[in-house]
Short mmCIF file of C-alpha atoms and ligand atoms in Angstrom, two decimals:
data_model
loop_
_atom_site.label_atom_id
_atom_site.label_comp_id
_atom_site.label_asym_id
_atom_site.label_seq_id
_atom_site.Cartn_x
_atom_site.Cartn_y
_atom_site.Cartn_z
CA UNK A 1 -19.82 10.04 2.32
CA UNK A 2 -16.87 8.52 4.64
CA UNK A 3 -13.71 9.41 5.26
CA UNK A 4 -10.45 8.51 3.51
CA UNK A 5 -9.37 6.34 6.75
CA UNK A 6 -13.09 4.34 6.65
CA UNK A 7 -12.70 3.79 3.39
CA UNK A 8 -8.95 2.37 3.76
CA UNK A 9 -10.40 0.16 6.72
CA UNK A 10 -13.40 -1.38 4.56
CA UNK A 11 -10.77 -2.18 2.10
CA UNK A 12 -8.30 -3.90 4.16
CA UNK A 13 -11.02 -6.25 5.22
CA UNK A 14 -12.39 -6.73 1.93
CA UNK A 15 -9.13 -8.77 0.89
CA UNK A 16 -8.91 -12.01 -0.34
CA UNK A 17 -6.50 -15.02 1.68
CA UNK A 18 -3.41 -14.87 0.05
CA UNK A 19 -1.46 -17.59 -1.31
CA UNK A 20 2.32 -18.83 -1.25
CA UNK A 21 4.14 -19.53 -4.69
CA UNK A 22 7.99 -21.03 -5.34
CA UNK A 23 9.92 -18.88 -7.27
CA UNK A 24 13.63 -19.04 -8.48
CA UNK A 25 15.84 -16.50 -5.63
CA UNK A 26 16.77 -14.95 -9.42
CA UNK A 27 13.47 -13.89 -9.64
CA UNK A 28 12.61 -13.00 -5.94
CA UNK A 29 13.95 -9.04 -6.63
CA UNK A 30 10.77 -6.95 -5.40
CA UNK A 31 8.76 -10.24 -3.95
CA UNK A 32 7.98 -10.77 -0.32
CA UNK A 33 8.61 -14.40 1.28
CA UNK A 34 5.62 -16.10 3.01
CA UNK A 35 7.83 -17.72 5.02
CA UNK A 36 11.04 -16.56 7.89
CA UNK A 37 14.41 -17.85 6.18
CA UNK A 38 17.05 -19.01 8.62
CA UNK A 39 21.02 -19.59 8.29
CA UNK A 40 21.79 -22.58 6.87
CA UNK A 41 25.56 -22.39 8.55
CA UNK A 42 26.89 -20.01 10.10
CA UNK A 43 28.57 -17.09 8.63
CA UNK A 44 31.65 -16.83 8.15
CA UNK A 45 31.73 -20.61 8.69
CA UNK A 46 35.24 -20.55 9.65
CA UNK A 47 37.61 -17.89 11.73
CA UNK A 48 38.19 -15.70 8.73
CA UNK A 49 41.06 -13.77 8.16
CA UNK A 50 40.06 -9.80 7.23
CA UNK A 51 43.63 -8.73 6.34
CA UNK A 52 46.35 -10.04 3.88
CA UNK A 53 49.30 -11.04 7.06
CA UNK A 54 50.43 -13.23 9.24
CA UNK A 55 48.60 -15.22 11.64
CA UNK A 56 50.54 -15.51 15.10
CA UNK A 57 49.92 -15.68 18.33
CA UNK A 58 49.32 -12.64 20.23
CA UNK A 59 51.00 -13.39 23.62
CA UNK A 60 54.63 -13.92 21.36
CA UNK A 61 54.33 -10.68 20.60
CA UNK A 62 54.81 -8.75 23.66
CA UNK A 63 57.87 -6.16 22.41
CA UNK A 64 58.75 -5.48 18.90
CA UNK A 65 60.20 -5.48 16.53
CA UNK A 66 60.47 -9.65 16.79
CA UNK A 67 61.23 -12.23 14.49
CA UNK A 68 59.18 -15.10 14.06
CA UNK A 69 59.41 -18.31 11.97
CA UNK A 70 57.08 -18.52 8.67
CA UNK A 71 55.70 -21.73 8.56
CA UNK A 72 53.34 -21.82 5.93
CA UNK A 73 50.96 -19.95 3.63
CA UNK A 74 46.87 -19.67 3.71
CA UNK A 75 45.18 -17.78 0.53
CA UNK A 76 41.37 -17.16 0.47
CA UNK A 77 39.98 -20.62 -0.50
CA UNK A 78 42.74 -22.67 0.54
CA UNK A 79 42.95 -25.00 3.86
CA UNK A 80 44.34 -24.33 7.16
CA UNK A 81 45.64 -27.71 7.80
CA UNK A 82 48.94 -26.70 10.20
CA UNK A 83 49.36 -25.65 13.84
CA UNK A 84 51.25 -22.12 14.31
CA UNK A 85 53.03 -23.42 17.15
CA UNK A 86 55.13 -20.62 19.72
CA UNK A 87 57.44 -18.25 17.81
CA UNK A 88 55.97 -19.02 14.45
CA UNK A 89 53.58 -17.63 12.09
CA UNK A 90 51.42 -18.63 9.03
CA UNK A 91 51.55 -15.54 5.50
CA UNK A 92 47.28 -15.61 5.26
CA UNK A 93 45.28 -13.82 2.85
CA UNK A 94 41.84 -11.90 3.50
CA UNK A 95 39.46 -14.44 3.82
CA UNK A 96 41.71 -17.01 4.48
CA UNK A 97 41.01 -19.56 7.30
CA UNK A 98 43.26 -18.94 10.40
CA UNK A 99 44.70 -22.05 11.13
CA UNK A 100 44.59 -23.95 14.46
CA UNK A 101 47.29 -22.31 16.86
CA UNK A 102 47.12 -18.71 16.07
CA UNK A 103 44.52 -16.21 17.82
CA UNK A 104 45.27 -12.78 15.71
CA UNK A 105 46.70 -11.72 12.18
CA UNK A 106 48.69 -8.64 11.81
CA UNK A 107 48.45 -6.62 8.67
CA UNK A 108 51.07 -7.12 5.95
CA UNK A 109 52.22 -3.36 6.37
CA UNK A 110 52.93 -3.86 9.95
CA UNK A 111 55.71 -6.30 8.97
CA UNK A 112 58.88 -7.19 6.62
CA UNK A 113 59.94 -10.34 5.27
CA UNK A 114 63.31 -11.87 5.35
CA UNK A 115 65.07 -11.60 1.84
CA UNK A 116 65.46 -15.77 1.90
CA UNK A 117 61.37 -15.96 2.96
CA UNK A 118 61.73 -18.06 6.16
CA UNK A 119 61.03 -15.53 8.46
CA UNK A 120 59.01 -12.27 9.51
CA UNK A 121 59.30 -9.40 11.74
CA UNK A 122 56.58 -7.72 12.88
CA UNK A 123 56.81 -4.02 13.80
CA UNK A 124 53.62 -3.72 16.09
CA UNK A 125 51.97 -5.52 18.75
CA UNK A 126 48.36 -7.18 18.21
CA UNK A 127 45.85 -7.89 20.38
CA UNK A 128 44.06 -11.46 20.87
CA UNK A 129 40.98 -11.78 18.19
CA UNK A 130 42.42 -8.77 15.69
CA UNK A 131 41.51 -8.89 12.51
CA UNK A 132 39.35 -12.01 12.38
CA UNK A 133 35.96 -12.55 12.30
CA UNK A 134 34.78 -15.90 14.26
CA UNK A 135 32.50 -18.50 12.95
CA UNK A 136 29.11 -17.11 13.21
CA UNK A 137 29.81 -13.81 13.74
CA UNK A 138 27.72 -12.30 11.02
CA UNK A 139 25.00 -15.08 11.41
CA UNK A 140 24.71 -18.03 13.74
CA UNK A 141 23.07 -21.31 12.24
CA UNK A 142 19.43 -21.44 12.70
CA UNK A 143 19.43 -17.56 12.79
CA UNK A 144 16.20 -15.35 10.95
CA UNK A 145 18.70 -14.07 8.11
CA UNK A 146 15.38 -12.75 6.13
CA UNK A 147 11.68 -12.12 7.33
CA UNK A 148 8.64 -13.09 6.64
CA UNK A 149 6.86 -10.01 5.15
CA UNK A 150 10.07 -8.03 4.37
CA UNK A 151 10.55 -7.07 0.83
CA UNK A 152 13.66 -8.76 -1.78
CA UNK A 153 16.09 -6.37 -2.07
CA UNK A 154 19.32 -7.10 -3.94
CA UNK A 155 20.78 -7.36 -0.37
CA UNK A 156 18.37 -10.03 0.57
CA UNK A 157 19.06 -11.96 -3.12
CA UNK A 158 23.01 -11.87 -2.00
CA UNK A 159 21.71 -13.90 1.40
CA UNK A 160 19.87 -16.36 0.00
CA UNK A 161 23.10 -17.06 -2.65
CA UNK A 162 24.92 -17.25 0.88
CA UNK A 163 22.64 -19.66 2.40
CA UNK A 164 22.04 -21.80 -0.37
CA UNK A 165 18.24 -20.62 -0.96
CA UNK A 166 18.09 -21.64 -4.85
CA UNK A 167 14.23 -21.05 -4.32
CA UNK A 168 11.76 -19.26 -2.02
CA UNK A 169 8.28 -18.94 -0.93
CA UNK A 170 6.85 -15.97 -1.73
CA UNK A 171 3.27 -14.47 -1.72
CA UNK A 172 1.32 -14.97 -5.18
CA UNK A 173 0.94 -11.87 -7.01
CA UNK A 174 -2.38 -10.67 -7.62
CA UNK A 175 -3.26 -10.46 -11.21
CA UNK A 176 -4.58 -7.11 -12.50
CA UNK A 177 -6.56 -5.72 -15.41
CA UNK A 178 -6.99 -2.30 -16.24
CA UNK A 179 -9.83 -0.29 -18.46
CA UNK A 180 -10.96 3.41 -18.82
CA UNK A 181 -14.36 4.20 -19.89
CA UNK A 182 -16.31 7.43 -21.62
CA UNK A 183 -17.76 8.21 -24.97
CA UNK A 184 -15.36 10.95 -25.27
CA UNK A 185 -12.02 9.02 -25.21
CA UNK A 186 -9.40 7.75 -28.21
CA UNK A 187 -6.26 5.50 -28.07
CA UNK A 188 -3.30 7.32 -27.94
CA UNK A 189 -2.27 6.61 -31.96
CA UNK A 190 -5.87 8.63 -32.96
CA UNK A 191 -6.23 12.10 -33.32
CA UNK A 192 -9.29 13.10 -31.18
CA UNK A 193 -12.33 14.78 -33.00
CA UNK A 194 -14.58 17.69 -31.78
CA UNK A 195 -15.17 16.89 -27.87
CA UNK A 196 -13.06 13.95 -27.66
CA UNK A 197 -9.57 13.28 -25.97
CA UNK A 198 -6.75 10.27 -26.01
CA UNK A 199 -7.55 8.18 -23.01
CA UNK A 200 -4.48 9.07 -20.24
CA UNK A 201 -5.71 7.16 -17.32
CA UNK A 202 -5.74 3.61 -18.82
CA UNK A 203 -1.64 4.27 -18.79
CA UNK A 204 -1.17 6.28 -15.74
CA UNK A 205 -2.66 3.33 -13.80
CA UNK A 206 -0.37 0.98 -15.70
CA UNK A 207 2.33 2.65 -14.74
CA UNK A 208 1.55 2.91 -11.30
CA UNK A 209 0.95 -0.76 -11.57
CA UNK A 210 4.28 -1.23 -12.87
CA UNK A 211 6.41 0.50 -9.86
CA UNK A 212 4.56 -2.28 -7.61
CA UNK A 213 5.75 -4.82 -9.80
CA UNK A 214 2.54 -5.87 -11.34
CA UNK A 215 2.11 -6.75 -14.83
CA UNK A 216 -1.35 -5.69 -15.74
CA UNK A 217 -3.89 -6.58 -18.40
CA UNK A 218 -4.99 -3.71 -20.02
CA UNK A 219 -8.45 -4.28 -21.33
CA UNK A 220 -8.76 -0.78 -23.73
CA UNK A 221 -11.49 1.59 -23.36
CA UNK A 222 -15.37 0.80 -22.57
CA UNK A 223 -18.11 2.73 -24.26
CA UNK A 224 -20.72 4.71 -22.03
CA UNK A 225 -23.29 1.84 -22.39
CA UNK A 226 -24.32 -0.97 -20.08
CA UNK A 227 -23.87 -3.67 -22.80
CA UNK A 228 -20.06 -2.52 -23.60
CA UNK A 229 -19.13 -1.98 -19.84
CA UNK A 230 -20.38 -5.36 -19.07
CA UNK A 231 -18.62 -7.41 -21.33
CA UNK A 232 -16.10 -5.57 -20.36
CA UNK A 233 -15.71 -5.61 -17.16
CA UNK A 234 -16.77 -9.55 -17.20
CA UNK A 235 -13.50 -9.71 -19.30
CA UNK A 236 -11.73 -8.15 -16.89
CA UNK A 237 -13.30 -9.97 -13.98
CA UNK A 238 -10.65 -13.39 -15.14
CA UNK A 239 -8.39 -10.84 -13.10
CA UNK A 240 -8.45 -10.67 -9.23
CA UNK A 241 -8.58 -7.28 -9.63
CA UNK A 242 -10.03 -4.87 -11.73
CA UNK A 243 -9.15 -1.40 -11.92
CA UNK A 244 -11.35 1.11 -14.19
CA UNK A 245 -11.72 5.07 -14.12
CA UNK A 246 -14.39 7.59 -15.14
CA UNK A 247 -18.30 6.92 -15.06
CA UNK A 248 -18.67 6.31 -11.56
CA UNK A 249 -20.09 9.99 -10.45
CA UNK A 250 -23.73 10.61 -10.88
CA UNK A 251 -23.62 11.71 -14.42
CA UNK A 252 -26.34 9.98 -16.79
CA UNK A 253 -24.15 8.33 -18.40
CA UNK A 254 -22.38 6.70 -15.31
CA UNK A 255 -23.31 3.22 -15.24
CA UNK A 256 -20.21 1.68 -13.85
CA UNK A 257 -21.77 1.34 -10.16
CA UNK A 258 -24.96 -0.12 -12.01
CA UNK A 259 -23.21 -2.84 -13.91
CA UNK A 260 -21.12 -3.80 -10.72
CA UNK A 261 -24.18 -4.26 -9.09
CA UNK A 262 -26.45 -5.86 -12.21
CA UNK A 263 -23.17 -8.65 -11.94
CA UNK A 264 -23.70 -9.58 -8.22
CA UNK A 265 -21.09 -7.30 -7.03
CA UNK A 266 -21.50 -5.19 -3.38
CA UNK A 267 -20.71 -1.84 -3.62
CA UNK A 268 -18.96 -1.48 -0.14
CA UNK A 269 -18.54 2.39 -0.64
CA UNK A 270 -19.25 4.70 -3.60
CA UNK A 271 -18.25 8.27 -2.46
CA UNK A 272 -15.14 9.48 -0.31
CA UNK A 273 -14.63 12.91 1.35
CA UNK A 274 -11.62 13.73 -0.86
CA UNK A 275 -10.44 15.92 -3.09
CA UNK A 276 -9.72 15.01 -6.17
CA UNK A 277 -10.91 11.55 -5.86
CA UNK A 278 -14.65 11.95 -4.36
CA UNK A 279 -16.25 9.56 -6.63
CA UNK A 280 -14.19 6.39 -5.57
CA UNK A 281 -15.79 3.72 -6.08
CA UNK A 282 -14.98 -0.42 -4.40
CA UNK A 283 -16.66 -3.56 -4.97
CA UNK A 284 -16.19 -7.46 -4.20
CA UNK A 285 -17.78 -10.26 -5.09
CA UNK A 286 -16.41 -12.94 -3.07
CA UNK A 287 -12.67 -13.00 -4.20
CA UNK A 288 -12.89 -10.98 -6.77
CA UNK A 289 -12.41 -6.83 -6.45
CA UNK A 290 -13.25 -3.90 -8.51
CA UNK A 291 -12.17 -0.45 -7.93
CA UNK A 292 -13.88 2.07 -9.72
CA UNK A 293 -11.86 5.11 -9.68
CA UNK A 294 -12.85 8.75 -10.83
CA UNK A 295 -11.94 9.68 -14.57
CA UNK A 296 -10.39 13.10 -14.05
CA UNK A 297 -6.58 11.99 -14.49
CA UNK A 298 -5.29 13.10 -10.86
CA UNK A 299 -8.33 11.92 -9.27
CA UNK A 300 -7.52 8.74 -10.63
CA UNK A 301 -3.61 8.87 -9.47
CA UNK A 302 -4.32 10.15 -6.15
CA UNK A 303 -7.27 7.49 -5.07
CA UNK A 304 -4.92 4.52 -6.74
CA UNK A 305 -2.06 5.90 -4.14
CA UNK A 306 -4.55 5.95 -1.24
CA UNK A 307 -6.77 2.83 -2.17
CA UNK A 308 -5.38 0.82 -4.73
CA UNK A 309 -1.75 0.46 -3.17
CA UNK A 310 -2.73 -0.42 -0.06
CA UNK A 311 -4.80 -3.38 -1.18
CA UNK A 312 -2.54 -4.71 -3.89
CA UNK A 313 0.77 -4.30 -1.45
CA UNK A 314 -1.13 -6.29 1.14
CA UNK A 315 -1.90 -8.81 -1.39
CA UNK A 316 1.39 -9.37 -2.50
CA UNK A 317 2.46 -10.00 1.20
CA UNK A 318 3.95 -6.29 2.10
CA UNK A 319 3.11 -5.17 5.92
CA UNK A 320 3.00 -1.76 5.27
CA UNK A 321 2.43 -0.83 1.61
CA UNK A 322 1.19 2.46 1.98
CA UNK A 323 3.15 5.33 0.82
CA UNK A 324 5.23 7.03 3.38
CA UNK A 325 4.41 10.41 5.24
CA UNK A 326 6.80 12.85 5.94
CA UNK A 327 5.93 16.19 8.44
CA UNK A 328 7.50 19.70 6.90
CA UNK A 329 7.29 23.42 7.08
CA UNK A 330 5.05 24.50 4.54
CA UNK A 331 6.56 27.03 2.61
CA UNK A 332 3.16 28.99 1.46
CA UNK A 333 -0.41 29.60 2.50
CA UNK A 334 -2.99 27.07 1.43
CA UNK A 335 -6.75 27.65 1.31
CA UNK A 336 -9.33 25.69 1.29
CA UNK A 337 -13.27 24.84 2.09
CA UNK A 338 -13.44 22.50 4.51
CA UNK A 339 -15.23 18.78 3.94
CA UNK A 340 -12.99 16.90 2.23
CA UNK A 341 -9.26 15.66 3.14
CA UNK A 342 -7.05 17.00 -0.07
CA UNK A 343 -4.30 15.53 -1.03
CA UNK A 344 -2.81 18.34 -3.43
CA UNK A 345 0.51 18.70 -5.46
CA UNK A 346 3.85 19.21 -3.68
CA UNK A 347 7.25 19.86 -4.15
CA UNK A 348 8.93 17.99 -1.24
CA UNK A 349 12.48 18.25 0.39
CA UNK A 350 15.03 17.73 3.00
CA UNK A 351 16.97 20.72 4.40
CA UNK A 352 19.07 21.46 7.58
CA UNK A 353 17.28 19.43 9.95
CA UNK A 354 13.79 19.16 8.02
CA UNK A 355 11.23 18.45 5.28
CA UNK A 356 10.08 21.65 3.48
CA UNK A 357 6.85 21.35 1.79
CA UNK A 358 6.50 23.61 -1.32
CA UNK A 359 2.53 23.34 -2.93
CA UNK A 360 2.12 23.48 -6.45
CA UNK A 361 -0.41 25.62 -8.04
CA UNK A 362 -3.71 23.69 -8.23
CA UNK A 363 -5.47 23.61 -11.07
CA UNK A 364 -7.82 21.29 -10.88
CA UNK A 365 -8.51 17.35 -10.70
CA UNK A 366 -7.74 17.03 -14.64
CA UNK A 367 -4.46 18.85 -14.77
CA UNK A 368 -1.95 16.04 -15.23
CA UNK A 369 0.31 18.35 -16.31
CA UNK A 370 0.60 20.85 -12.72
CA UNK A 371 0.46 17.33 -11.27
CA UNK A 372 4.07 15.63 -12.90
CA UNK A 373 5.98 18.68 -11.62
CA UNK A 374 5.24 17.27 -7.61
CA UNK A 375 7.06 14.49 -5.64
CA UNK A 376 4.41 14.67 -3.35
CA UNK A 377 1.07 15.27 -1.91
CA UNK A 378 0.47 17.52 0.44
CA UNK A 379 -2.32 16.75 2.81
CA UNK A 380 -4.97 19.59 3.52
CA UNK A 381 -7.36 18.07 6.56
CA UNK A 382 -10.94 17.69 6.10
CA UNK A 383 -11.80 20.09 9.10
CA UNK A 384 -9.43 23.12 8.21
CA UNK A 385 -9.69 25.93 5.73
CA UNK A 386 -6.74 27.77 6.21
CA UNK A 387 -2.86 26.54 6.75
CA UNK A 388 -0.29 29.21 7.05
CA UNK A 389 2.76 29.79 6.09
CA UNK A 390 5.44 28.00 8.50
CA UNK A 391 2.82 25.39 9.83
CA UNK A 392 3.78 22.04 9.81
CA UNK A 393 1.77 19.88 7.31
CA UNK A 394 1.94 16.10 6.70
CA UNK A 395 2.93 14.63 2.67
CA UNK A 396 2.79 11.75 1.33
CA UNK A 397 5.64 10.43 -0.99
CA UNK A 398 5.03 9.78 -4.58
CA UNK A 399 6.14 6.12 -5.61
CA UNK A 400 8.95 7.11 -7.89
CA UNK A 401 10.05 10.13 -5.31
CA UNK A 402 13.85 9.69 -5.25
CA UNK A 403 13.84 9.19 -9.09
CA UNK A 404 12.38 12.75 -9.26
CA UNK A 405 14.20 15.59 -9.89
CA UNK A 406 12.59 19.44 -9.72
P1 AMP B 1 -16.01 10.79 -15.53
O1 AMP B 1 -15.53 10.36 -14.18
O2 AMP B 1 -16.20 9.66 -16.47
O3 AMP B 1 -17.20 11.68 -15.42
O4 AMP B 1 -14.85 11.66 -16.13
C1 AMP B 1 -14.44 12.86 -15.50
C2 AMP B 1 -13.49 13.63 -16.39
O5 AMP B 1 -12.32 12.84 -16.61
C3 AMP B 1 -14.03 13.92 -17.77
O6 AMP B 1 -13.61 15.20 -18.15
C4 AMP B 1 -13.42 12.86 -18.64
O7 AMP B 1 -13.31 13.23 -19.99
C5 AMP B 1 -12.08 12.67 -18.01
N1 AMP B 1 -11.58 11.30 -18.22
C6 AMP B 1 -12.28 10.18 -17.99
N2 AMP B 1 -11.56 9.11 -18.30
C7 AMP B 1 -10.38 9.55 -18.75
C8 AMP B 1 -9.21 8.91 -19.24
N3 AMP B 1 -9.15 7.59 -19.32
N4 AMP B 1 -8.17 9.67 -19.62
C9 AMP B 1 -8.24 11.00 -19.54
N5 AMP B 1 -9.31 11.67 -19.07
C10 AMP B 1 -10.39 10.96 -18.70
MG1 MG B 2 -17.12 9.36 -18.26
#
């Protein structure tokens, strides 16, 4: 058995090269560019005016009130063809270019406007450079305005509209499929006879699937027989990944490691010291990957976070995909025997200057239901078997935390 951190590390280095698509800067939301993007210009690519005023020169202005002539008018969008020569000034809008000649703009409430319009008064000084932003102030031309490796956010989508990015390079997504497997299981429309149950993991991992932004294939369930899981999983293989839960523990009718194997696939590790999520299962075949995953439902969710994630984020270009940790006081004992690093249900928040870590009651590896009440995991270390109350522990953020409301 290794630990959670071996396992991670055989993963990692078990991925396929990735590969660069074009895709519309529409469509980039979520995606991670392959390549750095620079400024096309710089930004603002004028002096800009951040007030609605006048544009003067400071050193007129050296006692007020004084009068000075209006000699034009500059709106947001329109030229700044004009000098503001000594004693004069220029109305501008915000965003308007400040026109050759003046070197500040004094805010429209600092001032008053002669009834006939041909002249202005300002009531306060202003110092050289107020109120205007200088060409290239935000970004310089030829300036890294977006990183390689850094996820699209609608922030990033507003730069590439600046810079006149109509399409970027990202990293490829990897395609997915998704299957559960056992005898016992049913589609969610049937009603389960004696000893069976609806199959919950097939949608779980969609779902986790879908807050990564991948669109998987889900393949249905496969029957506790070599012949079924095969074509199965062959079906799923057209994926470059395949993601399946239950028959990979040592039952007799576990045949999931078999099958890998029978179809020329290495099993790089079969059993992890964690709890829930011993049985984990990974595979590869050049660049194709399986992940076998344990069937009892948190099992499942917990060794997709830890596994799964990691892999699939790399893939699609992310640096660090993992979920993040937080350190808090935990608010309860928590016991344990020692072997295996848990990774249990938590309740998880901020307050006064820290994270407070509240653990759920644990019932088990197949109790789905304990587990949607958390926000969190809380980590239990392999080598303890006690944590008191007060100690700080480490958790790890669910994927949809701040959507998550106790
Ligand atoms: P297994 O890993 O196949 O031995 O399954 C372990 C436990 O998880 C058993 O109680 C299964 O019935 C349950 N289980 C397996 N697959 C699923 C699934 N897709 N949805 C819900 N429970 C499952
Ligand atoms: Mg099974």
């Amino acid at each position: 058995m290794i630990s959670v951190e071996e396992a991670l590390k055989i993963v990692l280095a078990n991925l396929p090269v990735r590969k660069p698509e074009v895709v519309s800067f529409r469509d980039a939301l979520g995606r991670v560019p392959a390549e750095d993007l620079q400024a096309t210009c710089d930004i603002p690519p004028f002096n800009r005016s951040s007030m609605d005023g006048y544009a003067v020169r400071a050193a007129d202005i050296k006692s007020t009130p004084i009068q000075l002539e209006l000699v034009g008018e500059i709106r947001a969008g329109g030229n700044s063809k004009g000098t503001v020569c000594q004693g004069q000034a220029m109305a501008i809008m915000t965003g308007g270019a400040v026109p050759a000649g003046a070197d500040a703009v004094q805010n429209l409430e600092q001032t008053e406007r002669s009834l006939d319009g041909r002249f202005v008064t300002l009531l306060r000084t202003v110092s050289p450079g107020e109120n205007i932003v200088c060409a290239g102030f935000e970004a310089a031309l030829g300036e890294i305005v977006i990183g390689a490796g850094h996820v699209i956010g609608p922030a990033e989508i507003a730069i590439m509209a600046t810079f006149g990015y109509k399409e970027v390079r990202v990293w490829k997504r990897p395609s997915v499929a998704v299957m559960a497997t056992g005898d016992e299981l049913v589609e969610v429309d049937q009603t389960p006879l004696d000893g069976q149950i609806r199959n919950s993991n097939g949608y779980s991992l969609c779902g986790q699937l879908g807050l990564l932004g991948l669109d998987p294939h889900y393949l249905g369930i496969g029957r506790d027989n070599k012949d079924d899981l095969r074509t199965r999983i062959l079906q799923g293989l057209e994926q470059d990944v395949l993601i399946l839960s239950g028959g990979v523990s040592t039952g007799k009718y576990d045949f999931v490691k078999e099958v890998f194997e029978e179809l020329g696939f290495s099993v790089l590790f079969s059993k992890v010291a964690m709890k829930p999520g011993k049985p984990t299962v990974f595979a590869r075949k050049g660049d194709k990957l399986i992940f076998g995953l344990p069937g009892n439902p948190v099992a499942t969710f917990v060794a997709f976070e830890n596994f799964v994630r990691p892999a699939l984020g790399r893939l699609c270009g992310l640096a660090k995909p993992e979920l993040p940790r937080v350190h808090g006081r935990l608010l309860r004992e928590m016991i344990q025997t020692p072997g295996r690093t848990a990774y249990l249900p938590a309740w998880v928040w901020w307050e006064g200057s820290g994270w407070k870590v509240d653990p759920l009651h644990w019932k088990g590896s197949a109790d789905i239901v304990g587990f949607a009440k958390a926000n969190a995991t809380v980590t239990f270390p392999h080598d303890r078997s006690r944590i008191g109350e007060g100690e700080t522990v480490e958790a790890m953020l669910l994927p949809d935390f701040f959507a998550r409301r106790r």
